[in-house]
XYZ file of C-alpha atoms in Angstrom:
692
model
C 27.247 -46.911 -6.451
C 25.131 -43.825 -6.360
C 22.624 -43.626 -9.202
C 20.543 -40.739 -10.415
C 16.925 -41.425 -11.244
C 15.293 -39.123 -13.758
C 11.570 -38.736 -13.987
C 10.487 -39.345 -17.596
C 7.871 -36.808 -18.560
C 5.930 -36.527 -21.790
C 6.091 -33.138 -23.469
C 2.771 -31.450 -24.122
C 2.647 -29.055 -27.059
C -0.021 -26.339 -27.080
C -1.020 -25.445 -30.655
C -4.561 -24.378 -29.894
C -5.943 -23.371 -26.515
C -9.065 -24.917 -25.157
C -11.473 -22.883 -23.061
C -12.615 -25.885 -21.008
C -12.539 -25.392 -17.258
C -10.501 -28.540 -16.764
C -7.815 -27.720 -19.374
C -5.140 -26.827 -16.824
C -5.198 -30.342 -15.349
C -3.934 -31.734 -18.680
C -0.602 -30.038 -17.994
C -0.002 -31.515 -14.534
C 3.234 -33.499 -14.368
C 4.229 -32.629 -17.911
C 6.717 -30.380 -19.625
C 4.735 -27.669 -21.391
C 5.970 -26.140 -24.647
C 3.994 -23.221 -26.048
C 4.516 -22.120 -29.666
C 3.873 -18.431 -30.325
C 2.901 -17.393 -33.832
C 3.509 -13.908 -35.194
C 2.291 -13.090 -38.687
C 2.534 -10.223 -41.146
C 0.454 -9.080 -44.088
C -1.273 -11.430 -46.502
C 0.705 -10.191 -49.452
C 3.994 -10.175 -47.546
C 3.685 -13.417 -45.596
C 6.965 -14.350 -43.978
C 7.778 -17.781 -42.696
C 10.561 -16.444 -40.539
C 7.946 -14.467 -38.646
C 7.025 -17.610 -36.771
C 8.619 -17.280 -33.355
C 8.752 -20.905 -32.254
C 11.650 -22.759 -30.714
C 12.216 -26.391 -31.670
C 9.653 -28.501 -29.874
C 9.109 -32.172 -29.164
C 6.749 -33.325 -31.878
C 4.024 -35.322 -30.161
C 1.749 -35.620 -33.183
C 2.610 -36.963 -36.621
C 3.542 -33.668 -38.278
C 7.120 -32.468 -38.605
C 8.219 -28.998 -37.550
C 8.709 -27.953 -41.187
C 5.146 -28.969 -42.074
C 3.829 -27.115 -39.036
C 5.770 -24.058 -40.188
C 4.249 -24.225 -43.672
C 0.737 -24.734 -42.312
C 1.001 -21.543 -40.243
C 2.194 -19.319 -43.116
C -0.331 -16.745 -44.270
C -0.940 -17.576 -47.930
C -2.584 -15.905 -50.910
C -5.610 -18.168 -51.254
C -8.126 -15.526 -50.171
C -8.624 -11.780 -49.741
C -8.688 -12.192 -45.950
C -5.538 -13.417 -44.168
C -5.774 -17.187 -43.691
C -3.034 -19.673 -42.922
C -2.295 -22.618 -45.187
C -4.130 -24.831 -42.709
C -7.223 -22.594 -42.676
C -7.312 -21.811 -46.406
C -10.161 -23.227 -48.466
C -8.066 -23.117 -51.650
C -5.477 -25.613 -52.809
C -2.237 -23.628 -52.625
C 1.097 -25.371 -53.132
C 3.851 -23.903 -50.972
C 7.397 -24.455 -52.255
C 9.435 -23.906 -49.109
C 12.926 -22.493 -48.732
C 14.153 -25.997 -47.893
C 12.697 -27.261 -51.186
C 14.483 -24.472 -53.071
C 17.826 -25.131 -51.368
C 17.665 -28.859 -52.123
C 16.743 -28.409 -55.786
C 19.323 -28.675 -58.559
C 17.787 -25.634 -60.286
C 19.632 -22.759 -61.958
C 16.790 -20.219 -61.688
C 13.345 -19.598 -60.199
C 11.859 -20.868 -63.446
C 13.659 -24.186 -62.959
C 12.113 -24.466 -59.492
C 8.654 -23.995 -60.995
C 9.314 -26.798 -63.495
C 9.230 -29.216 -60.564
C 5.722 -28.085 -59.569
C 3.226 -30.682 -60.753
C 0.631 -28.554 -62.559
C 2.978 -25.822 -63.840
C 4.245 -25.765 -67.436
C 7.511 -23.832 -67.943
C 8.800 -23.371 -71.498
C 12.226 -21.732 -71.757
C 13.574 -20.603 -75.091
C 17.061 -20.233 -73.630
C 19.034 -21.025 -70.477
C 18.972 -19.266 -67.102
C 15.379 -18.068 -67.370
C 15.884 -16.002 -70.526
C 12.512 -15.657 -72.304
C 10.369 -18.014 -70.264
C 6.655 -18.756 -70.662
C 4.859 -19.994 -67.523
C 1.370 -21.499 -67.541
C -0.848 -23.624 -65.294
C -3.205 -26.543 -65.973
C -3.278 -26.264 -69.751
C -3.491 -22.454 -69.886
C -1.139 -20.097 -71.719
C 1.561 -17.671 -70.562
C -0.879 -14.734 -70.833
C -3.417 -16.432 -68.540
C -1.496 -16.429 -65.267
C -0.931 -13.795 -62.573
C 2.678 -13.406 -61.371
C 3.259 -11.520 -58.122
C 6.292 -10.506 -56.065
C 5.354 -10.095 -52.402
C 1.765 -9.521 -53.517
C 2.634 -6.915 -56.169
C 1.361 -7.848 -59.686
C 4.067 -7.993 -62.369
C 1.910 -8.725 -65.432
C 2.324 -6.508 -68.488
C -0.462 -5.548 -70.921
C 2.075 -5.780 -73.757
C 2.800 -9.516 -73.471
C 3.310 -12.326 -70.969
C 6.566 -13.452 -72.578
C 8.703 -11.240 -70.311
C 6.741 -11.414 -67.043
C 9.256 -13.900 -65.588
C 12.094 -11.336 -65.605
C 12.440 -11.464 -61.822
C 14.654 -8.967 -59.943
C 15.303 -11.540 -57.192
C 17.467 -14.648 -57.029
C 16.634 -17.983 -55.416
C 18.676 -16.987 -52.351
C 16.344 -14.025 -51.718
C 13.224 -16.199 -51.564
C 11.504 -17.545 -48.479
C 8.847 -19.529 -50.311
C 6.771 -19.642 -53.501
C 2.997 -20.032 -53.522
C 1.317 -21.692 -56.517
C -2.446 -21.420 -56.875
C -3.979 -23.496 -59.660
C -7.293 -22.618 -61.309
C -9.287 -19.469 -62.110
C -8.786 -16.932 -59.301
C -10.159 -13.592 -60.522
C -11.936 -12.787 -57.261
C -8.595 -13.004 -55.428
C -6.097 -11.568 -57.952
C -8.163 -9.812 -60.589
C -8.598 -10.492 -64.288
C -5.013 -11.647 -64.918
C -5.474 -14.808 -62.788
C -7.259 -16.638 -65.594
C -5.831 -20.115 -64.982
C -3.880 -19.552 -61.768
C -1.378 -17.396 -59.893
C 2.178 -17.567 -58.541
C 3.338 -15.389 -55.648
C 7.061 -15.168 -54.884
C 7.695 -14.214 -51.255
C 11.181 -12.922 -50.478
C 13.067 -13.905 -47.365
C 13.330 -11.367 -44.563
C 16.642 -11.019 -42.749
C 16.418 -10.159 -39.048
C 20.169 -10.064 -38.508
C 23.141 -8.331 -40.128
C 24.997 -10.348 -42.761
C 26.770 -10.257 -46.108
C 26.372 -12.972 -48.749
C 28.605 -13.396 -51.820
C 28.433 -16.086 -54.494
C 29.925 -16.835 -57.900
C 29.781 -19.567 -60.521
C 31.083 -20.475 -63.965
C 30.596 -23.266 -66.448
C 29.660 -24.428 -69.924
C 29.286 -22.173 -72.970
C 31.307 -19.356 -71.420
C 28.788 -18.855 -68.636
C 29.918 -16.674 -65.723
C 27.800 -15.157 -62.969
C 27.786 -13.759 -59.468
C 25.409 -12.625 -56.719
C 25.822 -10.531 -53.591
C 23.573 -9.198 -50.859
C 23.801 -7.241 -47.643
C 21.240 -7.179 -44.832
C 21.076 -4.963 -41.805
C 18.482 -4.450 -39.070
C 17.757 -2.182 -36.089
C 16.125 -4.031 -33.161
C 13.627 -2.816 -30.610
C 15.034 -1.718 -27.276
C 15.356 -4.817 -25.171
C 14.006 -7.056 -27.944
C 15.791 -9.070 -30.618
C 13.045 -8.675 -33.222
C 13.939 -6.019 -35.812
C 12.085 -2.736 -35.931
C 13.672 -1.578 -39.179
C 15.284 -4.027 -41.594
C 16.859 -3.646 -45.020
C 18.168 -6.033 -47.634
C 19.964 -5.151 -50.851
C 20.936 -7.769 -53.424
C 22.191 -7.891 -56.991
C 23.569 -10.261 -59.577
C 24.987 -10.627 -63.081
C 25.183 -13.559 -65.531
C 26.495 -13.789 -69.080
C 26.833 -16.686 -71.492
C 27.584 -17.552 -75.101
C 24.458 -19.717 -74.979
C 24.009 -23.412 -75.606
C 22.748 -23.018 -79.193
C 23.293 -20.725 -82.173
C 22.431 -17.065 -81.524
C 21.394 -17.637 -77.908
C 24.072 -15.588 -76.153
C 22.850 -13.380 -73.319
C 23.877 -11.080 -70.529
C 21.532 -10.204 -67.691
C 21.757 -8.331 -64.427
C 19.373 -7.529 -61.623
C 19.079 -5.510 -58.415
C 16.575 -5.716 -55.573
C 15.988 -3.794 -52.353
C 13.407 -4.473 -49.665
C 12.746 -2.845 -46.319
C 10.395 -3.135 -43.367
C 9.339 -0.774 -40.589
C 7.514 -2.508 -37.754
C 5.676 -0.409 -35.143
C 3.026 -1.120 -32.553
C -0.010 -0.396 -34.706
C 1.391 -0.662 -38.219
C 3.848 -2.511 -40.402
C 5.236 -0.931 -43.575
C 6.921 -2.949 -46.333
C 8.587 -1.512 -49.407
C 10.527 -2.967 -52.307
C 12.216 -1.855 -55.515
C 13.834 -3.860 -58.272
C 15.439 -3.628 -61.693
C 16.252 -6.234 -64.344
C 18.101 -6.021 -67.646
C 18.452 -8.665 -70.357
C 20.123 -8.608 -73.777
C 19.835 -11.860 -75.701
C 19.998 -13.489 -79.074
C 16.464 -14.627 -79.821
C 17.332 -17.315 -82.389
C 13.959 -18.520 -83.792
C 12.045 -17.455 -80.690
C 9.024 -15.942 -82.449
C 9.257 -17.306 -85.998
C 11.121 -20.235 -87.535
C 11.684 -18.117 -90.656
C 14.109 -15.772 -88.878
C 17.071 -17.358 -87.038
C 18.891 -14.124 -86.142
C 16.372 -12.324 -83.932
C 17.541 -10.110 -81.058
C 15.839 -8.601 -78.015
C 16.593 -6.253 -75.115
C 14.293 -5.940 -72.091
C 14.388 -3.704 -69.012
C 12.105 -3.669 -65.981
C 11.870 -1.148 -63.128
C 9.430 -1.911 -60.309
C 8.537 -0.608 -56.861
C 5.786 -0.915 -54.270
C 4.957 0.136 -50.739
C 2.294 -1.439 -48.560
C 1.084 -0.952 -45.016
C -0.751 -3.153 -42.567
C -2.722 -0.961 -40.174
C -4.516 -1.970 -36.993
C -6.405 1.249 -36.170
C -8.098 -0.154 -33.056
C -4.984 -1.673 -31.534
C -5.138 -2.039 -27.756
C -2.376 -1.861 -25.189
C -2.279 -5.580 -24.389
C 0.193 -6.346 -27.168
C 1.051 -5.853 -30.767
C -1.408 -6.753 -33.542
C -4.314 -7.763 -31.316
C -7.056 -6.044 -33.300
C -9.001 -8.154 -35.803
C -9.783 -5.063 -37.919
C -7.036 -4.645 -40.501
C -6.524 -2.140 -43.319
C -3.930 -2.932 -45.999
C -3.295 -0.289 -48.687
C -0.671 -0.776 -51.395
C 0.792 1.499 -54.072
C 2.737 -0.134 -56.885
C 4.107 0.403 -60.348
C 6.483 -1.018 -62.921
C 7.927 0.110 -66.248
C 8.830 -2.473 -68.898
C 11.000 -1.531 -71.898
C 11.282 -3.893 -74.859
C 13.468 -3.502 -77.973
C 13.045 -6.244 -80.583
C 14.796 -6.829 -83.901
C 13.465 -9.462 -86.270
C 16.906 -9.448 -87.917
C 19.768 -8.506 -85.595
C 21.274 -5.072 -86.283
C 18.642 -4.338 -88.946
C 16.947 -1.104 -87.912
C 13.629 0.408 -88.894
C 10.025 -0.758 -88.952
C 10.445 -2.188 -92.450
C 13.047 -4.614 -91.035
C 10.803 -5.722 -88.173
C 12.430 -3.589 -85.464
C 10.060 -2.429 -82.701
C 10.294 -0.495 -79.444
C 7.748 -0.665 -76.606
C 7.543 1.115 -73.240
C 4.805 -0.095 -70.917
C 3.832 1.543 -67.623
C 1.532 -0.085 -65.080
C 0.785 1.829 -61.896
C -2.012 1.693 -59.381
C -3.174 1.081 -55.871
C -5.214 -1.378 -53.887
C -7.061 -1.317 -50.583
C -7.948 -4.449 -48.633
C -10.026 -4.222 -45.435
C -10.891 -7.267 -43.361
C -12.421 -7.845 -39.954
C -13.747 -10.640 -37.775
C -17.291 -10.652 -36.469
C -19.931 -13.046 -35.193
C -20.528 -14.726 -38.563
C -16.913 -15.065 -39.688
C -14.196 -13.058 -41.414
C -15.143 -10.541 -44.102
C -12.903 -8.759 -46.598
C -13.711 -6.050 -49.104
C -11.810 -3.487 -51.102
C -10.692 -2.334 -54.523
C -7.793 -2.330 -56.961
C -7.373 0.347 -59.619
C -4.457 0.400 -62.018
C -3.604 2.243 -65.206
C -1.999 0.524 -68.191
C -0.161 2.762 -70.670
C 1.960 1.743 -73.640
C 4.111 3.813 -75.981
C 5.238 1.878 -79.030
C 6.376 1.963 -82.618
C 3.829 -0.752 -83.466
C 1.137 -1.162 -80.790
C -1.761 1.163 -79.988
C -3.434 4.023 -81.792
C -1.416 6.309 -84.028
C -0.337 9.616 -82.480
C -0.225 12.939 -84.345
C 3.352 13.578 -85.446
C 3.690 16.566 -83.117
C 3.018 14.200 -80.146
C 5.664 11.628 -81.038
C 8.119 10.877 -78.223
C 11.838 10.437 -78.837
C 13.254 6.984 -78.022
C 16.476 7.230 -76.043
C 19.486 5.754 -77.833
C 17.668 5.573 -81.154
C 16.787 7.789 -84.089
C 13.211 6.556 -83.934
C 10.146 7.827 -82.039
C 7.251 6.303 -80.174
C 4.451 6.979 -82.675
C 1.659 4.905 -81.137
C -0.059 4.891 -77.769
C -2.519 2.749 -75.860
C -4.274 3.448 -72.568
C -6.732 1.513 -70.455
C -7.811 1.547 -66.828
C -8.718 -1.586 -64.933
C -11.003 -1.211 -61.895
C -11.850 -4.107 -59.605
C -14.168 -4.134 -56.599
C -14.409 -7.214 -54.434
C -16.125 -8.652 -51.390
C -15.427 -11.980 -49.733
C -16.665 -13.769 -46.643
C -14.933 -16.629 -44.829
C -16.510 -18.969 -42.314
C -14.238 -21.170 -40.189
C -16.056 -23.736 -38.058
C -13.672 -26.236 -36.538
C -12.172 -28.092 -39.494
C -14.560 -26.539 -42.040
C -13.652 -23.432 -44.054
C -16.015 -21.815 -46.560
C -14.758 -18.872 -48.614
C -17.113 -17.178 -51.074
C -16.879 -13.881 -52.897
C -17.315 -11.932 -56.085
C -15.189 -9.567 -58.180
C -16.767 -6.733 -60.159
C -14.416 -5.670 -62.954
C -14.477 -2.820 -65.463
C -11.810 -2.310 -68.127
C -11.930 0.766 -70.344
C -10.200 -1.240 -73.064
C -13.454 -3.174 -73.482
C -16.469 -1.000 -72.650
C -18.121 0.726 -69.697
C -19.764 -2.442 -68.363
C -19.151 -4.096 -65.001
C -18.506 -7.814 -65.325
C -18.980 -10.061 -62.303
C -16.816 -13.069 -61.436
C -18.054 -15.098 -58.452
C -16.397 -18.043 -56.770
C -16.620 -20.354 -53.791
C -14.023 -22.566 -52.110
C -14.667 -25.172 -49.427
C -12.233 -27.249 -47.398
C -12.789 -29.713 -44.599
C -10.266 -31.135 -42.131
C -11.777 -34.282 -40.601
C -8.587 -34.699 -38.519
C -5.008 -33.434 -38.451
C -3.785 -35.610 -41.323
C -6.465 -35.001 -43.945
C -7.853 -32.021 -45.798
C -10.501 -32.183 -48.540
C -11.155 -29.387 -51.050
C -13.791 -28.343 -53.577
C -14.081 -25.079 -55.522
C -15.735 -23.247 -58.418
C -14.377 -19.954 -59.770
C -14.667 -17.672 -62.802
C -12.165 -15.408 -64.574
C -11.673 -13.130 -67.587
C -8.620 -12.134 -69.653
C -8.385 -8.994 -71.756
C -6.309 -9.308 -74.982
C -2.770 -7.948 -74.742
C -1.527 -5.193 -77.017
C 0.508 -7.859 -78.822
C -2.708 -9.799 -79.519
C -4.434 -6.673 -80.799
C -1.856 -4.774 -82.835
C 1.025 -6.995 -83.993
C 1.655 -6.674 -87.720
C 4.879 -7.987 -89.252
C 6.174 -10.558 -91.693
C 5.358 -13.439 -89.343
C 2.302 -12.396 -87.293
C -0.915 -10.408 -87.618
C -2.989 -9.255 -84.631
C -6.697 -8.435 -84.538
C -8.124 -5.339 -82.812
C -11.560 -7.014 -82.842
C -10.591 -9.796 -80.411
C -13.086 -10.582 -77.649
C -11.961 -11.186 -74.041
C -11.518 -14.781 -72.877
C -13.777 -16.277 -70.189
C -13.133 -19.264 -67.958
C -14.924 -21.337 -65.301
C -12.906 -23.842 -63.263
C -14.161 -26.666 -61.043
C -11.707 -28.390 -58.699
C -11.774 -31.145 -56.108
C -8.870 -32.531 -54.165
C -7.507 -34.097 -51.013
C -4.278 -33.727 -49.052
C -2.749 -36.145 -46.582
C 0.071 -35.067 -44.297
C 1.988 -37.155 -41.769
C 5.395 -36.843 -40.163
C 7.227 -38.701 -42.940
C 4.848 -38.351 -45.902
C 2.830 -35.670 -47.688
C 0.489 -36.527 -50.519
C -2.021 -34.623 -52.628
C -4.430 -35.462 -55.426
C -6.523 -32.930 -57.343
C -8.835 -33.074 -60.329
C -10.056 -30.112 -62.364
C -12.335 -29.177 -65.226
C -12.063 -25.791 -66.904
C -14.481 -24.459 -69.504
C -13.141 -21.593 -71.595
C -14.908 -19.511 -74.239
C -13.553 -17.024 -76.803
C -10.083 -18.453 -76.275
C -7.312 -16.439 -77.955
C -4.549 -18.116 -79.948
C -2.130 -17.459 -82.798
C -2.895 -19.858 -85.649
C -2.307 -20.759 -89.276
C -5.804 -20.898 -90.714
C -4.786 -23.069 -93.683
C -1.815 -25.082 -94.884
C -0.856 -22.238 -97.217
C -0.922 -19.507 -94.547
C 2.257 -17.428 -94.302
C 1.408 -15.515 -91.095
C 0.187 -16.516 -87.667
C -3.174 -14.812 -87.120
C -4.510 -13.847 -83.681
C -8.103 -15.024 -83.298
C -10.770 -16.238 -80.899
C -10.623 -19.971 -81.572
C -13.860 -20.945 -79.782
C -14.451 -23.161 -76.760
C -11.752 -25.064 -74.945
C -12.349 -27.610 -72.183
C -9.451 -28.955 -70.098
C -10.026 -32.016 -67.933
C -7.135 -33.262 -65.842
C -5.670 -34.371 -62.554
C -2.461 -33.993 -60.534
C -0.985 -36.515 -58.089
C 2.091 -35.992 -55.961
C 3.751 -37.487 -52.901
C 6.823 -36.551 -50.862
C 8.499 -38.888 -48.381
C 11.140 -38.168 -45.735
C 12.953 -41.508 -45.529
C 14.823 -40.499 -42.358
C 11.510 -40.179 -40.560
C 10.045 -43.239 -42.253
C 12.863 -45.560 -41.217
C 13.751 -43.642 -38.021
C 17.245 -42.878 -39.256
C 19.585 -40.217 -37.872
C 18.429 -36.626 -38.367
C 21.876 -35.075 -37.822
C 22.461 -34.793 -41.570
C 20.363 -33.670 -44.498
C 17.296 -35.927 -44.730
C 16.716 -38.311 -47.609
C 13.775 -36.803 -49.490
C 11.906 -38.443 -52.375
C 9.150 -36.819 -54.427
C 7.000 -38.304 -57.182
C 4.403 -36.356 -59.167
C 2.294 -36.845 -62.268
C -0.021 -34.501 -64.177
C -2.443 -35.379 -66.961
C -4.645 -33.179 -69.173
C -7.233 -34.085 -71.784
C -8.274 -31.189 -73.992
C -11.401 -30.762 -76.073
C -11.555 -27.916 -78.586
C -14.685 -26.711 -80.396
C -14.507 -24.040 -83.085
C -16.484 -22.810 -86.063
C -13.356 -21.475 -87.798
C -10.777 -23.520 -89.654
C -7.458 -23.948 -87.840
C -4.492 -25.662 -89.426
C -1.836 -25.058 -86.758
C -1.836 -23.581 -83.216
C 1.106 -21.645 -81.803
C 0.191 -21.668 -78.079
C -3.201 -22.895 -76.836
C -3.142 -26.401 -78.288
C 0.521 -26.971 -77.288
C -0.507 -28.253 -73.861
C 1.227 -30.906 -71.753
C -0.728 -34.161 -71.993
C 1.622 -35.953 -69.584
C 4.155 -34.650 -67.076
C 6.059 -36.908 -64.661
C 8.621 -35.587 -62.186
C 10.664 -37.444 -59.614
C 13.305 -35.884 -57.381
C 15.705 -37.249 -54.795
C 17.968 -35.440 -52.335
C 20.288 -37.277 -49.945
C 23.561 -37.005 -47.983
C 26.655 -38.816 -49.254
C 29.392 -38.396 -46.651
C 29.944 -35.820 -43.932
C 28.736 -32.485 -45.354
C 28.502 -33.684 -48.963
C 24.981 -34.079 -50.334
C 23.339 -34.648 -53.708
C 20.046 -33.890 -55.369
C 18.584 -35.239 -58.585
C 15.506 -34.520 -60.687
C 14.097 -36.497 -63.605
C 11.335 -34.927 -65.686
C 9.500 -36.724 -68.479
C 6.797 -34.983 -70.455
C 4.757 -35.248 -73.627
C 3.484 -32.081 -75.264
C 0.713 -32.178 -77.819
C 0.618 -30.525 -81.248
C 3.465 -32.516 -82.782
C 6.173 -32.436 -80.083
C 8.010 -35.715 -79.378
C 8.145 -36.686 -75.673
C 11.459 -36.377 -73.867
C 13.131 -37.076 -70.527
C 15.570 -34.707 -68.832
C 17.844 -35.518 -65.872
C 19.493 -32.835 -63.701
C 21.810 -33.204 -60.723
C 23.698 -31.245 -58.072
C 26.493 -32.039 -55.585
C 26.973 -29.681 -52.620
C 29.516 -29.455 -49.816
C 28.035 -27.322 -47.030
C 29.712 -25.660 -44.071
C 28.040 -23.315 -41.567
C 29.176 -20.168 -43.373
C 29.971 -21.370 -46.903
C 29.272 -23.997 -49.527
C 30.619 -25.169 -52.877
C 28.646 -27.010 -55.517
C 28.654 -28.547 -58.975
C 25.417 -28.890 -60.904
C 24.581 -30.334 -64.285
C 21.506 -29.582 -66.362
C 20.465 -32.243 -68.914
C 22.999 -34.842 -67.784
C 22.098 -37.257 -70.595
C 22.874 -34.537 -73.173
C 19.503 -35.079 -74.862
C 18.588 -32.408 -77.422
C 14.896 -31.619 -77.442
C 12.299 -29.047 -78.480
C 10.120 -27.348 -75.896
C 8.858 -24.538 -78.094
C 8.489 -24.348 -81.867
C 11.765 -24.919 -83.683
C 13.955 -23.666 -80.808
C 16.429 -26.487 -80.137
C 17.355 -26.724 -76.465
C 21.030 -27.096 -75.389
C 22.655 -30.328 -74.277
C 24.449 -30.853 -70.975
C 25.183 -27.606 -69.116
C 27.621 -27.866 -66.186
C 28.137 -25.119 -63.605
C 30.402 -24.931 -60.550
C 30.187 -22.279 -57.866
C 30.497 -21.261 -54.248
C 28.700 -19.093 -51.709
C 29.824 -17.500 -48.477
C 27.731 -15.831 -45.797
C 29.248 -13.662 -43.049
C 27.494 -12.182 -40.017
C 28.563 -8.860 -38.555
């Protein structure tokens, strides 16, 4: 019998090139696989930009973890990969999002260890997001690097024009980050990065379920490739969706729709990205802002757009994006419209009805370059904040009032302020050591003419491929919102004399990453002064009063671990892997004040304990399941509760069907004030994706 003998050769994977004279001899007699990395801008980092074919994994890291490590993330002003970054940045990958049993982006963020998400209603309607014991006004929210924060209030910042299917990954940065994202990043930042499509396709999805809930999403993507190359030169993606529901509780009905468009033009020496989005929400606000009024109503609209460019002015002819000198300008703007009724259908200021129109527009310039001593970045961000309102801002002369469309009323008040930030940052990368230090100089005309400086330093060390150790110290400031300053109604009273908040955060942490397991532990201490809260000063108070409540120290830690049981037990990888995640967050808060406080509305409602465990696994053939259990205890009088969610999915190459259940145990609980959360909420749906 004739037999064939095959020479068994070990595959050698090049991830970094050595300049040793003998390096070539390491490849003799071996199969050589070379991964090529292509990256885009810092603010528009795209995981799909990594041009690497599946390789034989000779070290202990999986391909997905390698992919995440090579993504350019938002942890610094200069473009650094997740592996290089000196900051602790959690990356929620597209695989994580697809496995989750979440209804919305906000539900995805609930599974992040240090993030506190408080929804007043289902499907992301009126959501407050905070990090590490902060409040919803103390966090920067970005979409592809564009800031979405509003000077009116942080209650509506989570009105995203994108769906989960549009997203490539989400970056979560915990701790004060003013020198990276400006004054709004008081306790952290979240950057949502949308997924690029480099091929033509159409996606359609629909779902329906409990409480008369019906919704649908659709998108179309098309691209024009280079001549002789499969990478797109011009790409477009347009998506939209609509959801309506009777709501899971009294007066919590809503209807919401969204639209989003993004495009990219990629040339030899430049890359241009642009995006535009719109959201609309009408919802019963139950007791959202005051327990005294159970028939509140609100309408919100958002229009946003941005364009950014990555320029390489000294690009050579050897290939695209070879120059280390990069210029990244961005122009952006968004308009937020808010109509609120304290009593539904009751019009007029005397009934608590208010209209607000907020415009934020500006530009930023980020320049970075490599030189002998490292990588330096410097630049500026200038944006204008303008509000027209029936309640917020300074009174306008009657001849300057502006008619409100669809109403008999006029905008009679106005507020304006300009925020200017200048920054410089230097990064040193020596082997496994990264040091990133910088300072932000900030001036806000809503305060005074002074420049305030916010320095920070981040250090990470990689002793070997599995471990990474972090330490950081950063400062931040938050200017009061127009809601803090000017609110005056039957339930709340603002204070135009509020001082800005200040914060210093110290963090240490370590990450371990192997082929089947990823673990991280962090500890933090934040020291805040002039903290702003809405409080009852005494037991007989009838209004919440905005005030600086003094000093606030948060001391806490986060622990999390994720295991791929297929890799651990060397099981088949032909189906969806069995993934298990456990995480726990703890915060101890110390408050010092010279003023009497009887009850806090926001600041002292922090999460003392938060435990999350999730499991995703195949069942049979193409049927898989995912589960998430979240237990948490909130301070300030809230009873602890546990919430279990689940999802079953049948997946085919071009379509899938699913059933998901939120709050399977039908446990009624309170996550904010007296707003009772709904019981079990079941949804069934399908999605189809066609290539053309």
